[in-house]
Coordinates of C-alpha atoms and ligand atoms in Angstrom, one line a residue:
X923 CA 107.1 93.2 100.7
X924 CA 103.4 92.7 99.7
X925 CA 101.6 89.9 101.5
X926 CA 98.2 88.7 100.3
X927 CA 95.6 87.4 102.8
X928 CA 93.1 84.9 101.5
X929 CA 90.1 84.2 103.9
X930 CA 86.4 83.5 103.7
X931 CA 84.9 82.3 107.0
X932 CA 84.2 83.6 110.4
X933 CA 87.2 81.9 112.2
X934 CA 89.6 83.0 109.5
X935 CA 88.7 86.6 109.9
X936 CA 89.0 86.4 113.7
X937 CA 92.4 84.6 113.6
X938 CA 94.0 86.5 110.8
X939 CA 93.1 90.0 112.2
X940 CA 96.1 90.1 114.6
X941 CA 98.5 89.2 111.7
X942 CA 97.0 91.8 109.4
X943 CA 97.4 94.4 112.2
X944 CA 101.1 93.3 112.8
X945 CA 101.8 94.0 109.1
X946 CA 100.0 97.3 109.2
X947 CA 102.0 98.4 112.3
X948 CA 105.1 97.9 110.2
X949 CA 103.8 100.2 107.5
X950 CA 102.7 97.4 105.1
X951 CA 99.3 97.4 103.6
X952 CA 98.3 93.8 102.7
X953 CA 96.2 92.7 99.7
X954 CA 92.9 91.5 101.2
X955 CA 91.0 88.7 99.3
X956 CA 87.6 87.5 100.8
X957 CA 86.4 84.4 99.0
X958 CA 82.8 84.8 100.3
X959 CA 82.6 81.3 101.6
X960 CA 80.7 82.9 104.5
X961 CA 78.4 85.7 103.3
X962 CA 75.6 86.4 105.8
X963 CA 76.1 89.6 107.8
X964 CA 76.4 87.7 111.0
X965 CA 79.0 85.2 109.6
X966 CA 81.3 87.7 107.9
X967 CA 80.7 91.5 107.8
X968 CA 80.1 91.9 111.5
X969 CA 83.6 90.6 112.2
X970 CA 85.2 92.9 109.5
X971 CA 83.4 95.8 111.2
X972 CA 84.2 94.8 114.8
X973 CA 87.8 94.0 114.1
X974 CA 88.1 97.2 111.9
X975 CA 89.2 95.4 108.7
X976 CA 87.5 98.0 106.4
X977 CA 89.6 97.5 103.3
X978 CA 88.8 94.4 101.3
X979 CA 90.4 94.6 97.9
X980 CA 88.5 91.6 96.3
X981 CA 85.2 90.1 97.2
X982 CA 85.1 86.9 95.2
X983 CA 81.5 85.9 96.2
X984 CA 82.0 82.2 95.9
X985 CA 79.2 81.3 98.3
X986 CA 78.0 77.8 99.2
X987 CA 78.0 74.6 97.3
X988 CA 79.5 71.1 97.3
X989 CA 83.0 70.6 98.5
X990 CA 84.4 70.5 95.0
X991 CA 82.3 73.4 93.7
X992 CA 83.2 75.7 96.5
X993 CA 86.9 74.8 96.4
X994 CA 87.0 74.9 92.6
X995 CA 85.2 78.2 92.2
X996 CA 87.5 79.7 94.9
X997 CA 90.6 78.4 93.2
X998 CA 89.6 79.9 89.8
X999 CA 88.8 83.3 91.3
X1000 CA 91.8 83.4 93.6
X1001 CA 94.1 82.5 90.7
X1002 CA 92.8 85.4 88.7
X1003 CA 93.5 87.9 91.4
X1004 CA 97.0 86.5 92.2
X1005 CA 98.0 86.5 88.6
X1006 CA 97.0 90.2 88.4
X1007 CA 98.4 91.4 91.7
X1008 CA 101.5 89.2 92.0
X1009 CA 101.9 89.3 95.8
X1010 CA 105.2 88.1 97.4
X1011 CA 103.5 85.6 99.7
X1012 CA 99.9 84.3 100.3
X1013 CA 98.8 83.8 103.8
X1014 CA 96.0 81.3 104.6
X1015 CA 94.7 80.3 108.1
X1016 CA 93.2 77.0 109.3
X1017 CA 91.5 74.2 107.4
X1018 CA 88.5 75.5 105.4
X1019 CA 87.9 75.0 101.7
X1020 CA 89.0 78.6 101.3
X1021 CA 92.4 77.6 102.7
X1022 CA 92.9 74.7 100.3
X1023 CA 91.8 76.8 97.3
X1024 CA 94.2 79.7 98.3
X1025 CA 97.1 77.4 98.9
X1026 CA 96.8 75.4 95.7
X1027 CA 96.1 78.4 93.5
X1028 CA 99.1 80.2 95.0
X1029 CA 101.8 77.6 95.0
X1030 CA 101.1 76.6 91.4
X1031 CA 101.7 80.3 90.4
X1032 CA 105.0 79.9 92.4
X1033 CA 103.8 82.4 94.9
X1034 CA 104.9 81.0 98.3
X1035 CA 102.2 80.0 100.8
X1036 CA 102.4 80.7 104.5
X1037 CA 100.0 78.6 106.5
X1038 CA 98.9 80.0 109.8
X1039 CA 97.9 77.2 112.3
X1040 CA 99.8 74.5 110.4
X1041 CA 100.3 71.0 111.6
X1042 CA 96.9 70.4 113.3
X1043 CA 95.6 66.8 112.8
X1044 CA 92.5 65.0 114.0
X1045 CA 93.7 61.8 112.3
X1046 CA 90.2 61.5 110.9
X1047 CA 90.3 61.7 107.2
X1048 CA 86.5 61.6 106.9
X1049 CA 86.4 65.3 107.9
X1050 CA 86.8 67.7 105.0
X1051 CA 88.9 69.9 107.3
X1052 CA 91.5 67.1 107.8
X1053 CA 92.0 66.8 104.0
X1054 CA 92.3 70.6 103.7
X1055 CA 94.9 70.8 106.5
X1056 CA 97.1 68.0 105.1
X1057 CA 97.0 69.4 101.6
X1058 CA 97.5 73.0 102.6
X1059 CA 100.5 72.1 104.8
X1060 CA 102.1 70.2 102.0
X1061 CA 101.6 73.1 99.6
X1062 CA 103.1 75.6 102.0
X1063 CA 106.6 77.0 102.2
X1064 CA 106.4 78.6 105.6
X1065 CA 104.4 76.8 108.3
X1066 CA 103.3 78.6 111.5
X1067 CA 102.6 75.8 113.9
X1068 CA 100.8 76.9 117.1
X1069 CA 102.4 74.3 119.4
X1070 CA 105.3 71.8 119.5
X1071 CA 102.8 69.0 119.1
X1072 CA 101.7 70.5 115.8
X1073 CA 105.3 70.7 114.7
X1074 CA 105.7 67.0 115.5
X1075 CA 102.7 66.2 113.3
X1076 CA 104.5 67.9 110.4
X1077 CA 107.8 66.2 111.1
X1078 CA 106.0 62.8 110.9
X1079 CA 104.9 63.7 107.4
X1080 CA 108.4 64.8 106.4
X1081 CA 107.9 68.5 106.7
X1082 CA 110.9 69.8 108.5
X1083 CA 112.0 73.0 106.8
X1084 CA 110.1 76.2 107.1
X1085 CA 108.3 75.3 110.3
X1086 CA 108.1 77.9 113.1
X1087 CA 106.3 77.4 116.4
X1088 CA 104.7 80.8 117.1
X1089 CA 101.6 80.1 119.3
X1090 CA 98.0 80.5 118.1
X1091 CA 96.8 83.9 116.9
X1092 CA 93.5 83.1 118.7
X1093 CA 95.3 84.1 121.9
X1094 CA 96.1 87.5 120.4
X1095 CA 92.5 87.9 119.3
X1096 CA 91.1 87.0 122.7
X1097 CA 93.5 89.3 124.6
X1098 CA 93.0 92.2 122.2
X1099 CA 89.2 91.9 122.3
X1100 CA 88.0 90.5 125.6
X1101 CA 88.3 93.7 127.6
X1102 CA 86.6 95.6 124.8
X1103 CA 83.9 93.0 124.9
X1104 CA 83.5 93.2 128.6
X1105 CA 83.0 97.0 128.4
X1106 CA 80.9 97.2 125.2
X1107 CA 78.7 94.2 125.0
X1108 CA 75.3 94.2 126.6
X1109 CA 74.5 90.6 125.7
X1110 CA 74.0 89.3 129.2
X1111 CA 71.4 92.0 129.9
X1112 CA 69.8 91.5 126.6
X1113 CA 69.3 87.7 127.2
X1114 CA 68.5 88.2 130.9
X1115 CA 71.5 86.1 132.1
X1116 CA 73.8 86.3 135.1
X1117 CA 77.5 85.4 135.0
X1118 CA 78.2 81.7 135.6
X1119 CA 74.6 80.7 135.7
X1120 CA 74.3 79.4 132.1
X1121 CA 76.1 77.1 129.6
X1122 CA 77.1 78.3 126.1
X1123 CA 76.7 75.8 123.3
X1124 CA 77.6 75.8 119.5
X1125 CA 77.5 73.0 116.9
X1126 CA 78.1 73.2 113.2
X1127 CA 80.4 70.3 112.2
X1128 CA 79.2 68.3 109.2
X1129 CA 79.5 65.0 111.2
X1130 CA 77.1 66.4 113.8
X1131 CA 74.6 68.2 111.6
X1132 CA 74.4 66.4 108.3
X1133 CA 73.2 63.1 109.8
X1134 CA 69.7 63.2 111.1
X1135 CA 70.5 60.6 113.7
X1136 CA 73.3 62.7 115.1
X1137 CA 71.2 65.9 114.9
X1138 CA 68.6 64.1 117.0
X1139 CA 71.2 63.1 119.6
X1140 CA 72.4 66.7 119.7
X1141 CA 68.9 68.0 120.4
X1142 CA 68.3 65.3 123.0
X1143 CA 71.4 66.5 124.8
X1144 CA 70.4 70.2 124.7
X1145 CA 66.9 69.5 125.9
X1146 CA 68.2 67.4 128.8
X1147 CA 70.7 69.9 130.2
X1148 CA 70.1 70.8 133.8
X1149 CA 71.2 74.5 133.3
X1150 CA 70.1 77.4 131.1
X1151 CA 71.8 77.0 127.8
X1152 CA 72.5 79.8 125.2
X1153 CA 72.8 78.4 121.7
X1154 CA 73.9 80.8 118.9
X1155 CA 72.9 78.7 115.9
X1156 CA 75.2 78.4 112.8
X1157 CA 73.2 78.9 109.5
X1158 CA 74.1 75.4 108.4
X1159 CA 72.6 73.9 111.6
X1160 CA 69.6 76.2 111.6
X1161 CA 68.7 74.9 108.1
X1162 CA 69.1 71.3 109.1
X1163 CA 67.1 71.7 112.4
X1164 CA 64.3 73.4 110.6
X1165 CA 64.2 70.8 107.8
X1166 CA 64.0 67.9 110.3
X1167 CA 61.4 69.6 112.5
X1168 CA 63.7 69.7 115.5
X1169 CA 63.9 73.5 115.7
X1170 CA 60.4 73.7 117.3
X1171 CA 61.4 71.1 119.9
X1172 CA 64.4 73.2 120.9
X1173 CA 62.3 76.4 120.9
X1174 CA 59.7 74.9 123.2
X1175 CA 62.2 74.4 126.0
X1176 CA 62.3 77.1 128.6
X1177 CA 65.9 76.6 129.5
X1178 CA 67.1 76.9 125.9
X1179 CA 67.9 80.3 124.4
X1180 CA 68.3 80.2 120.7
X1181 CA 70.0 83.1 119.0
X1182 CA 71.4 84.0 115.6
X1183 CA 75.2 83.7 115.2
X1184 CA 76.6 86.5 117.4
X1185 CA 79.3 89.1 116.7
X1186 CA 82.7 88.5 118.2
X1187 CA 82.3 90.9 121.1
X1188 CA 79.0 89.5 122.3
X1189 CA 80.3 86.0 121.8
X1190 CA 83.4 86.6 123.8
X1191 CA 81.5 88.2 126.6
X1192 CA 79.1 85.2 126.7
X1193 CA 81.9 82.8 126.7
X1194 CA 84.0 84.5 129.4
X1195 CA 80.9 84.6 131.7
X1196 CA 79.6 81.1 130.9
X1197 CA 79.8 78.3 133.6
X1198 CA 80.5 75.6 130.9
X1199 CA 81.1 75.6 127.2
X1200 CA 79.8 72.8 125.0
X1201 CA 80.9 72.8 121.4
X1202 CA 82.2 71.1 118.3
X1203 CA 84.1 74.2 117.2
X1204 CA 87.9 74.3 116.9
X1205 CA 88.3 77.9 117.8
X1206 CA 85.9 77.7 120.8
X1207 CA 87.8 74.8 122.3
X1208 CA 90.9 77.1 122.2
X1209 CA 89.1 80.2 123.5
X1210 CA 87.6 78.3 126.5
X1211 CA 91.0 77.3 127.9
X1212 CA 92.3 80.8 127.4
X1213 CA 89.2 82.3 129.2
X1214 CA 89.3 79.7 132.0
X1215 CA 86.0 78.1 131.2
X1216 CA 85.7 74.3 131.3
X1217 CA 84.9 72.9 127.8
X1218 CA 83.0 69.7 126.9
X1219 CA 83.7 68.9 123.2
X1220 CA 80.8 67.3 121.3
X1221 CA 83.1 65.2 119.1
X1222 CA 85.0 61.9 119.3
X1223 CA 88.3 63.4 118.3
X1224 CA 90.0 66.7 118.3
X1225 CA 92.9 68.4 116.4
X1226 CA 93.4 70.4 119.6
X1227 CA 94.7 67.5 121.9
X1228 CA 96.7 70.1 123.9
X1229 CA 93.5 71.3 125.5
X1230 CA 92.7 67.8 126.7
X1231 CA 96.3 67.1 128.0
X1232 CA 96.2 70.4 129.9
X1233 CA 92.9 69.3 131.6
X1234 CA 90.6 72.0 130.3
X1235 CA 88.6 70.0 127.8
X1236 CA 86.9 66.6 127.7
X1237 CA 85.7 64.8 124.6
X1238 CA 82.1 63.8 125.3
X1239 CA 81.0 63.0 121.7
X1240 CA 77.2 62.9 121.3
X1241 CA 76.7 60.4 124.2
X1242 CA 74.0 62.0 126.3
X1243 CA 74.9 60.0 129.5
X1244 CA 78.5 61.1 129.2
X1245 CA 77.7 64.7 128.5
X1246 CA 75.2 64.8 131.5
X1247 CA 77.8 63.1 133.7
X1248 CA 80.4 65.8 133.1
X1249 CA 77.9 68.6 133.3
X1250 CA 76.6 67.4 136.7
X1251 CA 80.2 66.9 137.9
X1252 CA 81.1 70.4 136.9
X1253 CA 78.0 71.8 138.6
X1254 CA 78.4 69.9 141.8
X1255 CA 82.1 69.1 142.4
X1256 CA 83.8 72.4 143.1
X1257 CA 87.3 70.9 143.1
X1258 CA 86.8 69.2 139.7
X1259 CA 85.4 72.5 138.3
X1260 CA 88.4 74.5 139.6
X1261 CA 90.9 72.1 138.1
X1262 CA 89.3 72.3 134.7
X1263 CA 88.8 76.0 134.8
X1264 CA 92.5 76.6 135.8
X1265 CA 94.0 74.4 133.1
X1266 CA 97.0 76.2 131.6
X1267 CA 96.5 77.7 128.1
X1268 CA 98.8 75.8 125.7
X1269 CA 98.5 78.2 122.8
X1270 CA 101.1 80.9 123.7
X1271 CA 101.4 84.4 124.9
X1272 CA 99.2 86.4 122.4
X1273 CA 102.2 87.6 120.3
X1274 CA 101.8 85.1 117.5
X1275 CA 100.7 87.8 115.0
X1276 CA 103.8 89.8 115.6
X1277 CA 106.1 86.8 115.3
X1278 CA 104.5 85.8 112.0
X1279 CA 105.0 89.3 110.5
X1280 CA 108.6 89.4 111.7
X1281 CA 109.5 86.0 110.4
X1282 CA 108.0 86.6 106.9
X1283 CA 109.7 90.0 106.6
X1284 CA 113.0 88.6 107.6
X1285 CA 112.7 85.7 105.1
X1286 CA 111.7 88.2 102.4
X1287 CA 114.7 90.5 103.2
X1288 CA 117.1 87.6 103.0
X1289 CA 115.6 86.5 99.6
X1290 CA 114.4 83.2 101.1
X1291 CA 110.7 83.7 100.6
X1292 CA 110.2 81.7 97.5
X1293 CA 108.9 78.3 96.3
X1294 CA 111.8 76.0 96.5
X1295 CA 112.2 73.1 94.1
X1296 CA 112.6 70.7 97.1
X1297 CA 111.6 70.9 100.7
X1298 CA 114.8 69.1 101.7
X1299 CA 117.4 71.3 100.0
Ligands
UD1_1686 C1 83.1 76.0 107.3 C2 84.3 75.1 107.3 C3 84.5 74.6 108.8 C4 84.6 75.8 109.7 C5 83.3 76.6 109.6 C6 83.4 77.9 110.4 C7 84.9 73.8 105.3 C8 84.8 72.5 104.7 N1 84.2 73.9 106.5 O1 82.0 75.2 107.6 O2 85.8 74.0 108.9 O3 84.6 75.3 111.0 O4 83.2 77.1 108.2 O5 82.1 78.4 110.8 O6 85.4 74.7 104.7 N2 75.6 79.2 105.2 C9 74.8 80.3 105.2 N3 75.3 81.5 105.3 C10 76.6 81.7 105.3 C11 77.5 80.6 105.3 C12 76.9 79.3 105.2 O7 73.5 80.1 105.2 O8 77.1 82.9 105.4 C13 75.0 77.8 105.1 C14 74.8 77.3 103.7 O9 73.6 76.5 103.7 C15 76.0 76.4 103.5 C16 76.2 75.8 104.9 O10 75.9 76.9 105.7 O11 75.7 75.4 102.6 C17 77.6 75.4 105.1 O12 78.6 76.4 104.8 P1 80.1 76.0 104.4 O13 80.9 77.3 104.3 O14 80.1 75.1 103.3 O15 80.6 75.2 105.7 P2 80.5 75.5 107.2 O16 79.6 74.5 107.9 O17 80.2 77.0 107.4
UDP1687 N1 82.0 82.9 117.2 C1 81.3 84.1 117.2 N2 80.0 84.1 117.2 C2 79.3 82.9 117.3 C3 80.0 81.7 117.3 C4 81.4 81.7 117.3 O1 82.0 85.1 117.2 O2 78.1 82.9 117.3 C5 83.5 82.9 117.1 C6 84.2 82.2 118.3 O3 84.5 83.1 119.3 C7 85.5 81.7 117.6 C8 85.1 81.4 116.2 O4 83.9 82.2 116.0 O5 86.5 82.6 117.6 C9 84.8 80.0 115.9 O6 84.3 79.8 114.7 P1 83.5 78.5 114.3 O7 83.1 77.7 115.5 O8 82.5 78.9 113.3 O9 84.7 77.7 113.4 P2 85.8 76.7 113.9 O10 86.7 77.3 114.8 O11 85.2 75.4 114.3 O12 86.5 76.5 112.6

């Protein structure tokens, strides 16, 4: 069997690496297609190097653009490769424009799509990611749901067949890399930080960065935090902050440490040793609960409600008073801190990558890995 992996952004590389490894361990060399949605060294190549994914068969160099431009260009270029290479299955991961493009190009060529991290829903259709998730799931033949809740979301939309609850591959990634990070990374020394004496913050969602009003609220929150805060800035946000003059305001604050986006090993080390994580990232909400660090999510909804139910994550939006209330509580109320930090990881045992490879190989050997005319037959 020959699987094709289509990916293009930082989180896709991190979350697909364990699946790629699982195929390699079974003697299968996958076809690797990088759309180039992320292209800066710190957003792409550093992860390929650190996770030892040295063989990329196609670099499609799609780059940035509007939603339709990016998705359309990726579709055209992916289609060309798939027509030439004719893989047996196309794997995509998550909810980016790369995922939507890969899924649509593939299924229309009758090459079955396997969606890793299927069934997540924020129930907020104003997010580009929500549209991508829904459409990718409906174009997929095999759906790897990370949790039972994700499976239920698919059932509600009539997707019953081909769904496998396997856990989230982010657990595999964290378990495979956090010890290496602990040993190799010198980021704490480099930034002059001590374990559990700082907060780690990231923000890049369109809803938080594209509106100047929300960007201002974000900066207000960061500048008011009563703890040292490390903020590795996504290029999207860096551009917006600089264009609106807010970058200088952040830089002027002594307790704010701004950095470029970090490699995975440095980021994992920072996250594991942080007192609190503040983020609008999907992957970081997941990693925090795996690493036992309380997470405050700078959004009003989440497609990872399992983290909230488990007690490791709180939605604080961009409401300064609410954010500061929870930060103070975490800093001053030991029992509350312990409860959040000890919330149970709902994303599985770190063997999702192995399960995914096993299931796909089994379907292939039984002749069941194909685009069916109906999902219900
Ligand atoms: C994308 C995904 C988002 C995911 C995130 C992971 C979509 C719709 N969004 O958001 O779901 O959480 O990746 O980080 O697919 N830029 C650079 N250099 C780069 C990449 C981007 O400068 O290497 C800048 C460009 O100005 C670009 C902007 O960032 O226009 C946004 O990039 P884009 O890939 O469109 O979306 P992300 O915000 O990265
Ligand atoms: N990450 C990283 N360096 C950073 C910020 C994030 O390595 O400077 C990792 C993080 O550990 C997580 C993933 O990138 O695994 C999350 O990516 P991002 O927040 O860009 O996307 P999302 O998960 O929201 O789609």
